[in-house]
XYZ file of C-alpha atoms in Angstrom:
625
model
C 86.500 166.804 66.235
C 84.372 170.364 66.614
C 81.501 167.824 67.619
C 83.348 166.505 70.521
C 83.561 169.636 72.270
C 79.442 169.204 73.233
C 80.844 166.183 75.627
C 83.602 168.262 77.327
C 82.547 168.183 81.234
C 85.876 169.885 82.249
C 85.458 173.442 80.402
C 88.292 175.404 80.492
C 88.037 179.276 81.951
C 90.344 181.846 80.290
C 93.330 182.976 81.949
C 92.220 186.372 81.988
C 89.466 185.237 84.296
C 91.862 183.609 87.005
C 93.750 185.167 89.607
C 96.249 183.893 91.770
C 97.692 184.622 95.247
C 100.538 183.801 97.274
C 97.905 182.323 100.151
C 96.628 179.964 97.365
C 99.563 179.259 96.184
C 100.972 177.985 100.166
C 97.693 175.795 99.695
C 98.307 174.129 96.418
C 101.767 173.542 97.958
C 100.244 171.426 100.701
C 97.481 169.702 98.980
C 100.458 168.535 96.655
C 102.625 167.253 99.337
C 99.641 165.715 101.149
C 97.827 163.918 97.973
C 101.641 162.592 97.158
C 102.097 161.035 100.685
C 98.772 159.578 100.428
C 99.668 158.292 97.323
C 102.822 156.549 98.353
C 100.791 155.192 101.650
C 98.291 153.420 98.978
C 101.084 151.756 96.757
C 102.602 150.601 99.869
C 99.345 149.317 101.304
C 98.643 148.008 97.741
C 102.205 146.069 97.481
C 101.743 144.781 101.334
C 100.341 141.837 103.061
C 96.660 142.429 104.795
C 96.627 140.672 107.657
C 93.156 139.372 109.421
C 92.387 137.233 112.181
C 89.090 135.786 113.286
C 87.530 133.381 115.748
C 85.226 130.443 114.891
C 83.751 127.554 116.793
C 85.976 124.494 115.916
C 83.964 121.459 113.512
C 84.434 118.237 115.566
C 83.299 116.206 112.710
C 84.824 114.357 109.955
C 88.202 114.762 108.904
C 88.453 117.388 112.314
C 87.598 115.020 114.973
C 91.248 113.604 114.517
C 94.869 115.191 115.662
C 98.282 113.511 115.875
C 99.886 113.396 119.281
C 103.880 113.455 118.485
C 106.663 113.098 121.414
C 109.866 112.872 122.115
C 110.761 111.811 125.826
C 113.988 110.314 127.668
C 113.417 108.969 131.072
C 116.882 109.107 132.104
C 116.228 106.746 135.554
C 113.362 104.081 133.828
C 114.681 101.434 131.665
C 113.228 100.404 128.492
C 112.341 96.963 130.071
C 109.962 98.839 132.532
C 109.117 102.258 130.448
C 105.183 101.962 129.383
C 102.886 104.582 127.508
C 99.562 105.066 127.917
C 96.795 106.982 126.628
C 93.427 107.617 127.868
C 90.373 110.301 126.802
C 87.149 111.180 128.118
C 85.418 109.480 125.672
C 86.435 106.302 127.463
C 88.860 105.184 125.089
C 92.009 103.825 126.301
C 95.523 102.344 124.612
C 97.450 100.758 127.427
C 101.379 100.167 126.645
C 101.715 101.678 123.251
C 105.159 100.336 122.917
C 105.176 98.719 119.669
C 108.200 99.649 117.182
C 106.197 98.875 113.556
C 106.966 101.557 111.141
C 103.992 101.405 108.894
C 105.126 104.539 106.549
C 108.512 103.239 105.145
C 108.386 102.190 101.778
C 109.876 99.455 99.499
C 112.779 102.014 98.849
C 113.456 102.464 103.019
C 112.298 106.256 102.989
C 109.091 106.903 104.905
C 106.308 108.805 103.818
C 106.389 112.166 104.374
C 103.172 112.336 105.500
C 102.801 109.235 107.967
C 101.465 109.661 111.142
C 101.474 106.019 112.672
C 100.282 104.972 116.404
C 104.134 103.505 117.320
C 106.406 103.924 119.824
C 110.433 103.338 119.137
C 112.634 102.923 122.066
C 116.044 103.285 122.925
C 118.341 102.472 125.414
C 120.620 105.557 126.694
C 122.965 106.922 129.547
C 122.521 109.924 131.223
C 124.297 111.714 133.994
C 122.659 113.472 136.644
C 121.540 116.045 135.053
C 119.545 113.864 132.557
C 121.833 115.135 129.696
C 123.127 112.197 127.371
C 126.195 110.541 127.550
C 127.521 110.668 123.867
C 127.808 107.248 122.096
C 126.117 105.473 124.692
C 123.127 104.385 122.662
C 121.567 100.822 121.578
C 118.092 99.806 120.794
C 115.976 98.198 122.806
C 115.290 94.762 122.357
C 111.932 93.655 120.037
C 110.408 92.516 123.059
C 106.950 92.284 124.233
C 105.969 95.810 125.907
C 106.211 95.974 129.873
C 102.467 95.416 129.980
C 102.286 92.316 127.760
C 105.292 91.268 128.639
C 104.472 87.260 129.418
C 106.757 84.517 130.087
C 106.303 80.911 131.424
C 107.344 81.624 134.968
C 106.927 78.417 137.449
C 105.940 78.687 140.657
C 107.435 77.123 143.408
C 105.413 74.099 143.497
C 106.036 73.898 139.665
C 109.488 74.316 140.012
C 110.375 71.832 142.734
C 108.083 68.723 141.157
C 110.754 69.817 137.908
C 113.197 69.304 140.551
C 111.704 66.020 141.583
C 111.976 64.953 138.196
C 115.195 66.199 137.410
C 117.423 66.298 140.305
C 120.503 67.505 140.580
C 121.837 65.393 142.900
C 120.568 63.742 145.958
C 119.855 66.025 149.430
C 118.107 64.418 151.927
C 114.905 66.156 153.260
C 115.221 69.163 150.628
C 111.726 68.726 150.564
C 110.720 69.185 153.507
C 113.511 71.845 153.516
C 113.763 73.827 150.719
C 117.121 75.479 151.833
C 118.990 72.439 152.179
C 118.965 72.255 148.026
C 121.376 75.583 147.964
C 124.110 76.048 144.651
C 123.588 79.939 143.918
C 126.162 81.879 146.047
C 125.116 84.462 148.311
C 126.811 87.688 147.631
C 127.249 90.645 149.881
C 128.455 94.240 149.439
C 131.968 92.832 150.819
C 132.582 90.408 148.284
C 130.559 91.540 145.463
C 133.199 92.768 143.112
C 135.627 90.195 144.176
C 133.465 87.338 143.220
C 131.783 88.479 140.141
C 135.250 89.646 138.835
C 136.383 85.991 139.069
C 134.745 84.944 136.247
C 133.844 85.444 132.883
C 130.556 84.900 133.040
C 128.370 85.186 135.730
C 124.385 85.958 136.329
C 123.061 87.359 139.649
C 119.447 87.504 140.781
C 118.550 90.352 143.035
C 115.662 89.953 144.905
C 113.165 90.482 148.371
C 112.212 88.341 150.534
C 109.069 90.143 150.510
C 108.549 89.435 146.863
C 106.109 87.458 145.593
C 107.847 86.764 142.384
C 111.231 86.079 144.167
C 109.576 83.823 146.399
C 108.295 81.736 143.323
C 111.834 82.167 141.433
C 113.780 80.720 144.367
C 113.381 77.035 143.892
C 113.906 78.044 139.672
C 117.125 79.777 140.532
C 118.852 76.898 142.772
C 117.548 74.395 140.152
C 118.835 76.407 137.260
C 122.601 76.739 139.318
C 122.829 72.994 140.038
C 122.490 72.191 136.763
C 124.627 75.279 135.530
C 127.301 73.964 138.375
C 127.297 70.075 137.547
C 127.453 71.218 133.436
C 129.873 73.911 133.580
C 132.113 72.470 135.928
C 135.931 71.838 135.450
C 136.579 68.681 137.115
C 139.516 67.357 135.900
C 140.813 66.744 132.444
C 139.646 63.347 132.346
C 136.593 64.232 131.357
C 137.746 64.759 127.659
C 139.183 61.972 127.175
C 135.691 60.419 125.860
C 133.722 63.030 125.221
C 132.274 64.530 128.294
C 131.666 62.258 131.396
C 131.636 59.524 128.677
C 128.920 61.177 126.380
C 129.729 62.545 122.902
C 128.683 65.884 123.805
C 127.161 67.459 126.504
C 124.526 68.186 124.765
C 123.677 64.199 124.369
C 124.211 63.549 127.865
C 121.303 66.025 129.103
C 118.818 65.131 126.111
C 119.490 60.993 127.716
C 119.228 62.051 131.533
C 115.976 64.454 130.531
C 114.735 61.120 128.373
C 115.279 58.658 131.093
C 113.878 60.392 133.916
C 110.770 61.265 131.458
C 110.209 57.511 131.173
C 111.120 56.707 134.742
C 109.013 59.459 136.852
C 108.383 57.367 139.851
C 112.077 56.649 139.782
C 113.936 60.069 138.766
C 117.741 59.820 138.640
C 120.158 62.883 139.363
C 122.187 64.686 137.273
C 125.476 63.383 139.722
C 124.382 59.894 139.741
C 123.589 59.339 135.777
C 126.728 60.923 134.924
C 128.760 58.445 137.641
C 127.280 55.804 136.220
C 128.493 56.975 132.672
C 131.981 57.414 133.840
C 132.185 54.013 135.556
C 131.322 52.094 132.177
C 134.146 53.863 130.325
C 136.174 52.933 133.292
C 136.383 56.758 134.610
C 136.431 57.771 138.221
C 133.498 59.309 140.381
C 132.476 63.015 139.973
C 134.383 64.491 143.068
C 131.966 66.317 145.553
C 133.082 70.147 143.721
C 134.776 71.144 140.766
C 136.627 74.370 139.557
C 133.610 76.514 138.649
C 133.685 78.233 135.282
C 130.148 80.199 135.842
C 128.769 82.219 138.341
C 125.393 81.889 139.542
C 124.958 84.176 142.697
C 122.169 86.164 144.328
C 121.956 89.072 146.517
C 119.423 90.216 149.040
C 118.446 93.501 148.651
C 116.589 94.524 151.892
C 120.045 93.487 153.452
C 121.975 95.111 150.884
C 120.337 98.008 149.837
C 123.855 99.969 148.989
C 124.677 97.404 146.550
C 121.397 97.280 145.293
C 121.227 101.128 144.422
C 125.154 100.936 143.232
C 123.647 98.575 141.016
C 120.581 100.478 139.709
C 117.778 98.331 140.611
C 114.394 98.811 140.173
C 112.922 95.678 140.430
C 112.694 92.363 141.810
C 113.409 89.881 141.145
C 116.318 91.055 138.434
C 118.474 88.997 136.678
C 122.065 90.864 135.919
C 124.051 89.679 133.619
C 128.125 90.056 133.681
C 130.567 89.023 131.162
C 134.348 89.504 131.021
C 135.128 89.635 134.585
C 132.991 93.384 134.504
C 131.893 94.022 138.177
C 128.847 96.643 136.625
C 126.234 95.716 134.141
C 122.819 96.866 132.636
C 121.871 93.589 130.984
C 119.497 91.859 131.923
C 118.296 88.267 131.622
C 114.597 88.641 130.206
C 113.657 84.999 129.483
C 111.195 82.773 131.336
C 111.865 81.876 134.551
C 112.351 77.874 134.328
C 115.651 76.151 135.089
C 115.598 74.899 131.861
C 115.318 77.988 129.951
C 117.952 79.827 132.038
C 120.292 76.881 131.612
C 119.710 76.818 127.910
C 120.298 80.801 127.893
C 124.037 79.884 129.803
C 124.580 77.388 127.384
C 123.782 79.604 124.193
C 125.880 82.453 125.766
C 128.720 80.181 127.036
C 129.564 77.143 124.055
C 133.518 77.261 124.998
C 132.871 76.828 128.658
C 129.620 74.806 128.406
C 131.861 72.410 125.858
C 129.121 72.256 123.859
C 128.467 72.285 119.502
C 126.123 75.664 120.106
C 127.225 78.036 117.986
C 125.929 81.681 117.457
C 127.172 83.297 114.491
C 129.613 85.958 114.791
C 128.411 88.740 113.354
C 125.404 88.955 115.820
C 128.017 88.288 118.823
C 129.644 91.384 117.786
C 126.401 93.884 117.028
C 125.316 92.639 119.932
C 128.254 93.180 121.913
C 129.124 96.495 120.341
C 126.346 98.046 121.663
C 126.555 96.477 125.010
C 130.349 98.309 125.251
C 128.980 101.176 124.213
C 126.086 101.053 127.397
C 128.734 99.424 129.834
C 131.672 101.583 129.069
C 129.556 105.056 130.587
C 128.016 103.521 133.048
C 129.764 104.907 136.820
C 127.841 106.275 139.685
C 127.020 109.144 138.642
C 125.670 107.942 135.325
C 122.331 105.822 134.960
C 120.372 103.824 132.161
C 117.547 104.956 130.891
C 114.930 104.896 127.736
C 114.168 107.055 125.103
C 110.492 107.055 123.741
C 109.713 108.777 120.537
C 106.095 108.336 118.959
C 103.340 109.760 116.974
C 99.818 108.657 118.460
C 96.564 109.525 116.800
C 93.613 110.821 119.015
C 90.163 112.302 118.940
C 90.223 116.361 119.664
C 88.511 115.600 123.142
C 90.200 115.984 126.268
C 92.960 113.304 126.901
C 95.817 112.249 129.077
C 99.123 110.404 127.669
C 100.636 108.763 130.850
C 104.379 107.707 131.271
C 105.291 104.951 133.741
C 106.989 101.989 135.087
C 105.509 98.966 134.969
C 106.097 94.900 134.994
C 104.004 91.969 135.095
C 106.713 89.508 136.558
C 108.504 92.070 138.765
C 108.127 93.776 141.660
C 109.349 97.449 141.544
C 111.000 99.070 144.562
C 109.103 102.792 144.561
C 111.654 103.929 147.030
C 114.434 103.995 143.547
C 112.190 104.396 141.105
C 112.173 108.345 139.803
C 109.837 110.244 137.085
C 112.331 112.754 136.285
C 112.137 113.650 132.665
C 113.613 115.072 129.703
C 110.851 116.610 126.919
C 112.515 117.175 123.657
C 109.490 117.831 121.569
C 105.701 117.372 121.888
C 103.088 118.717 119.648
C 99.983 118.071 117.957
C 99.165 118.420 114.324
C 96.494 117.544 111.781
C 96.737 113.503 110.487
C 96.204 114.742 107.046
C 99.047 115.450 104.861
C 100.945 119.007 105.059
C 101.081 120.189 101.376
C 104.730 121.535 100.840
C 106.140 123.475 98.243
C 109.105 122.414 96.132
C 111.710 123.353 98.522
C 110.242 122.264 101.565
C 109.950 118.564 100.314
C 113.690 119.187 98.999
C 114.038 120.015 102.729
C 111.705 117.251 104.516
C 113.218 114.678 102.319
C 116.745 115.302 103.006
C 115.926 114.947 106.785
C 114.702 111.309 105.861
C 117.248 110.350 103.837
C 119.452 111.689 106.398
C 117.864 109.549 109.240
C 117.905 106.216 107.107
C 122.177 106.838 106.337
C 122.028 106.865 110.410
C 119.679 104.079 111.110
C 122.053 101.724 108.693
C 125.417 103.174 110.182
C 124.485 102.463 113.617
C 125.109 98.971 115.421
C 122.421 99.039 118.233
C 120.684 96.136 116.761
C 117.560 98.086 115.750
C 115.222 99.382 112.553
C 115.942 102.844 112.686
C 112.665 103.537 113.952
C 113.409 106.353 116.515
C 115.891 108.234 114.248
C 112.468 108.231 110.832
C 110.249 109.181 113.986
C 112.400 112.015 115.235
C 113.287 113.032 111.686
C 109.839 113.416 110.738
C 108.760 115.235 113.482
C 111.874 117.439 112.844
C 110.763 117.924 109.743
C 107.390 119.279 110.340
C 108.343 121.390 113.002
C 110.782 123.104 110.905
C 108.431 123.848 108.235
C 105.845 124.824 110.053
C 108.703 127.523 112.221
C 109.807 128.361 108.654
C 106.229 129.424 107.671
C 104.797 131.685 111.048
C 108.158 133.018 111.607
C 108.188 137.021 112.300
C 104.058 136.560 111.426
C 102.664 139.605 112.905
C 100.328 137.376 114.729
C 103.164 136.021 117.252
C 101.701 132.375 116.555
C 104.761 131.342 116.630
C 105.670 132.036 120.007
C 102.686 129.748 121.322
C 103.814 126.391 119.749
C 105.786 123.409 121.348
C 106.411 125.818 124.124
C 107.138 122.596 125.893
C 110.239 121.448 123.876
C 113.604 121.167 125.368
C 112.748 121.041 129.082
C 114.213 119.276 131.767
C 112.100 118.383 134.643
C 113.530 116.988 138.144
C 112.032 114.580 140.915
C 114.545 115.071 144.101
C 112.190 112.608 146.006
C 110.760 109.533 146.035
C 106.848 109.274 144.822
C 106.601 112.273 142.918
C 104.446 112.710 140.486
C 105.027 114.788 137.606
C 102.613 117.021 135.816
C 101.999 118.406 132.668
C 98.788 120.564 131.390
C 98.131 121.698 127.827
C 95.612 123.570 126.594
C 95.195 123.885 122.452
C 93.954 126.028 120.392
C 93.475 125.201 116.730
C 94.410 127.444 114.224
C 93.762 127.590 110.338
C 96.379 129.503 108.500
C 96.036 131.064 104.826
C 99.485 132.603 103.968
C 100.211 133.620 100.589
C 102.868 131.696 99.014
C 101.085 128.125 100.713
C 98.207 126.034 100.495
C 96.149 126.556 103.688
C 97.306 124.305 106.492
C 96.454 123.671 110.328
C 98.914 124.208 113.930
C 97.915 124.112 117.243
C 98.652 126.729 119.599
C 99.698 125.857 122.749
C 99.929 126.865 126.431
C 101.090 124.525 129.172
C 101.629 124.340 133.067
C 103.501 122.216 134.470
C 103.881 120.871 138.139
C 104.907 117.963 140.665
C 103.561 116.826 144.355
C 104.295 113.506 146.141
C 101.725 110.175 145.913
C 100.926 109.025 149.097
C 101.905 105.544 149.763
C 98.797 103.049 150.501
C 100.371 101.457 153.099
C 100.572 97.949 151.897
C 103.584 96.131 152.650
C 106.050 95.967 149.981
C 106.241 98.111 147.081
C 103.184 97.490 143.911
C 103.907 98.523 140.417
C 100.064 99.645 140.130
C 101.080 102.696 142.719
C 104.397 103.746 141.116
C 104.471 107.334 140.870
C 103.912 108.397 136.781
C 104.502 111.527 134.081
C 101.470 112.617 133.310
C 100.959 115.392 130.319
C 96.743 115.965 129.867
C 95.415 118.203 126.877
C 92.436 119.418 126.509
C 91.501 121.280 122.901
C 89.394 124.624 122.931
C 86.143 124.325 121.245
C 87.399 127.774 118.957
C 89.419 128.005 116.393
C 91.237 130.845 114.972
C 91.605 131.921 110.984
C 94.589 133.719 110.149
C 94.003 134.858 106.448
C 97.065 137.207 104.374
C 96.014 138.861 101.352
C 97.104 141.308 98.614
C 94.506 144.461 97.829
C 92.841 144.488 94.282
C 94.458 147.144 91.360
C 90.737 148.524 91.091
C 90.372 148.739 94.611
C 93.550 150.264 94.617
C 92.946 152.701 91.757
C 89.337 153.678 93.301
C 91.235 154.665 96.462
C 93.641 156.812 94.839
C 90.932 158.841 93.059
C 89.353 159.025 96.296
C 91.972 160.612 98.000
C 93.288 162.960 95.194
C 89.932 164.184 94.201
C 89.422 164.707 97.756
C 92.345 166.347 98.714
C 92.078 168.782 95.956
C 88.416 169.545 96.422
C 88.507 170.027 99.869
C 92.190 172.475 100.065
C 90.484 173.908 97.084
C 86.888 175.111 99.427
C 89.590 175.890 101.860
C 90.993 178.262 99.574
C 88.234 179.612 98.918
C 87.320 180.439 102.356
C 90.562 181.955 103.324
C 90.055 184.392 99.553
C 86.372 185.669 100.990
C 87.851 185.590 104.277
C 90.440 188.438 103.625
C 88.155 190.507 101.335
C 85.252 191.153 104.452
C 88.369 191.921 107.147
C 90.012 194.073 104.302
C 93.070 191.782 104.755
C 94.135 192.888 100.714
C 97.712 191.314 100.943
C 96.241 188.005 101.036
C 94.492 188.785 98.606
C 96.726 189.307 96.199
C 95.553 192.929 95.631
């Protein structure tokens, strides 16, 4: 051991040959109490969270050049059967009427992935009052319809529809063609006998059009067709007509197949409706079809540019609209969305009317009463001061270029009235996120999967007649927003104060034409927090603002002017890294030499100074002498 003493850099000085005074003692005090704050600012530094931030330019290649677009919107005054979403970039790429209702991300077992990020939009029917807030349980799907843009039907025109006419006549009108408005069997309903009329039956379907329409011009000779034949089928003429079937047919359902069959063979030679079904009647020894009969269906029309009141107290937006009312109901929101021939709207009474149509059509039950079920549900809140209107939720994938998603009204067989039609709107979450998958932790799948499972036990309890759709899209997006809040909440950065700083806002249009506007500018971010794998947000700021379209001045109102919502984006070519990290032990333990050895050297030269100091001004007390 006597050999180790050679090594020994830290001699040791005798006692004897040390002195100490009260001045260096003061000093020791204080290099004690500083070195042992220093040291507890290290361990605290040590056991904390660095925090850095840093800005790079943004790769727009690859797996980057992607984001997904997710919203949730209610247009509380646009019906689904007119609400269209478009999407348009500067790259020249364009999606017209993303409408669709395809969920590609549910599996065999119902639950959708947790990652999807599909390009779908789910719609749903709702009521709002007039402060776009939703009426509770006044909810049902939309129909699985072609989307307002592709929306297509076989609609006749006029001249269509009256050589149908010539073939199939009702009954005979002399000079109806040289005089279309001689052939009249819809009845014309004004504000004054409106409810008193459509209250008198059970069932009755009312178009509402404008003379200055070019589709109501075309659907006038469909509509008095279609109400002839509705009138002469549905009519109550006596109780003779049972006793052999119906006017001496089987069914009625035989007699129109035979007058549709002979007047096919016989076109030069077309017999009415009246006059085969007389002839009937007089070989089973039956009496004439009087003039009129006891009508058990209403088919009426109303001109709005005469009756605009009636019109608005009926929330129409376009023309020409079929309403449909049932159970003597004087208010309605259904709508008759079939082609426009008198065929296909008499088939459509005869599905929806077997008793009164005395006919072997049967729907089954359990549809009648989904179906119905929801209707109640729409028809019960609907009063003046309440409104239909459509729900949009969807996740849209786009290229990180400057874009513009564009909300709408739109029809290819109607005519909408701009003066009703208003873009005020509800936005209850849009964001944009990264297509690839989130990586989550134990307890936020536990979490994120729960919110699916919780939105399937919804979808399958609710009777609106659709696929759950909206209620996986909202859930998802739920259930990465909450994650994401969950992660950047309190972050020293304040990221999270600059995301979906659009959700939960109401905007208004008080007049007609207005256009409402919506700016976003993103920012994406890359965030390495410890406890997660690295993942990706966008920041977000956003302006928003209205002014009112001019008018072209083109008579009568075109859906390619209606006033839209329109939210652009635009993505900043930076991107910002938020990084956390822990400092290294060594680091740690190099520091704390560092600040001891220097704390103690340095107090230690000060000592020294204040010794030699004393001695020269004779100062012996400090000293020590």
């Amino acid at each position: 051991m006597s050999g180790l003493k050679s090594f020994h850099m830290y001699r040791r000085i005798h006692s004897d040959l040390t002195k100490a005074t009260s001045t260096g003692g003061i000093i020791s005090i204080a290099a004690a109490f500083i070195m042992a704050s220093l040291f507890l600012s290290h361990l605290s530094a040590y056991l904390g969270v660095n925090h850095s931030t840093e800005v790079i330019m943004d790769p727009s290649e690859g797996e980057h050049s992607m984001m997904v677009l997710d919203f949730d919107i209610t247009l509380p005054k646009v019906g689904c059967a007119y609400a269209s979403v478009d999407l348009y970039d500067q790259l020249g790429n364009t999606r017209i009427n993303v409408t669709g209702t395809t969920i590609e991300g549910v599996t065999a077992n119902e639950m959708m992935d947790l990652h999807w990020d599909g390009f779908t939009v789910s719609r749903t029917r709702v009521v709002t009052d007039d402060h776009t807030r939703y009426i509770a349980g006044a909810k049902a799907a939309a129909p699985k319809a072609a989307a307002p843009r592709d929306d297509y039907h076989n609609h006749h025109t006029k001249q269509v529809a009256i050589k149908e006419y010539s073939q199939f006549p009702v009954s005979e009108h002399v000079g109806w063609k040289e005089d279309w408005n001689k052939e009249v069997y819809s009845v014309e309903l004004t504000r004054d006998n409106f409810d008193k009329e459509v209250a008198s039956y059970a069932f009755a379907m009312v178009s509402f059009y404008a003379p200055w329409c070019h589709y109501c011009t075309q659907l006038k000779p469909v509509w008095e067709h279609a109400s002839g034949l509705v009138e002469k089928t549905t009519a109550n003429f006596g109780d003779d007509e049972f006793d052999a079937g119906w006017h001496g047919f089987e069914s009625r359902s035989e007699a129109m197949y035979l007058w549709e069959e002979f007047n096919g063979a016989h076109p030069e030679y077309p017999v009415a409706l009246v006059d085969y079904l007389n002839a009937q009647r007089q070989e089973k020894n039956m009496p004439s079809l009087p003039d009129e009969g006891n009508k058990e269906i209403l088919m009426a029309k109303v001109d709005c540019t005469k009756q605009q009141r009636l019109c608005a107290q009926q929330r129409i937006m376009g023309y020409p609209t079929i309403r449909i009312y049932r159970n003597h109901q004087t208010t309605s929101v259904e709508e008759y969305q079939g082609d426009r021939t008198a065929r296909a709207i008499t088939k459509f009474v005869m599905t929806e009317n077997p008793e009164s149509l005395h006919t072997e059509v049967e729907v089954p039950e359990e549809e009648l009463k989904l179906r119905e079920a929801a209707e109640q549900r729409i028809h019960e809140k609907m009063t003046e001061a309440t409104s239909e209107g459509c729900n949009l939720v969807g996740s849209l994938r786009v290229r990180k270029v400057p874009g513009k998603l564009v909300f709408t009204a739109h029809s290819n067989d109607r005519s909408l009235d701009l003066s009703v039609l208003n873009t005020s709107h509800v936005i209850h979450h849009i964001g944009f996120r990264r297509p690839e998958e989130v990586r989550l932790n134990a307890l936020e799948k536990k979490q994120f999967v729960q919110l699916l499972q919780d939105a399937r036990d919804l979808a399958s309890r609710t009777a609106d007649g659709g696929d759950g759709s909206s209620q996986y899209h909202r859930a998802h997006m739920r259930g990465v927003k909450s994650t994401i809040q969950a992660r950047v909440k309190g972050h020293v950065s304040g990221i999270e104060d600059n995301v979906w700083t659009l959700d939960e806002t109401r905007f208004f249009s008080t007049e007609p034409m207005t256009m409402q506007t919506h700016h976003v500018k993103l920012v994406r971010s890359d965030l390495y927090l410890l406890g997660y794998d690295a993942f990706e947000m966008f920041q977000m700021q956003a302006f928003s603002g209205d002014y009112k379209k001019e008018t072209n001045g083109e008579a009568g109102p075109h859906s390619h002017n209606a006033p839209n919502i329109a939210i652009t984006y635009e993505v900043s070519p930076l991107t910002t890294v938020v990084r956390e990290s822990r400092g290294s032990f060594s680091e740690f333990l190099t520091n704390l030499c560092a600040v001891i050895g220097g704390v103690f050297t340095v107090l230690g030269m000060l000592d020294n100074v204040v010794y030699h100091t004393a001695g020269l001004l004779g100062l012996r007390s400090l000293r020590g002498e």
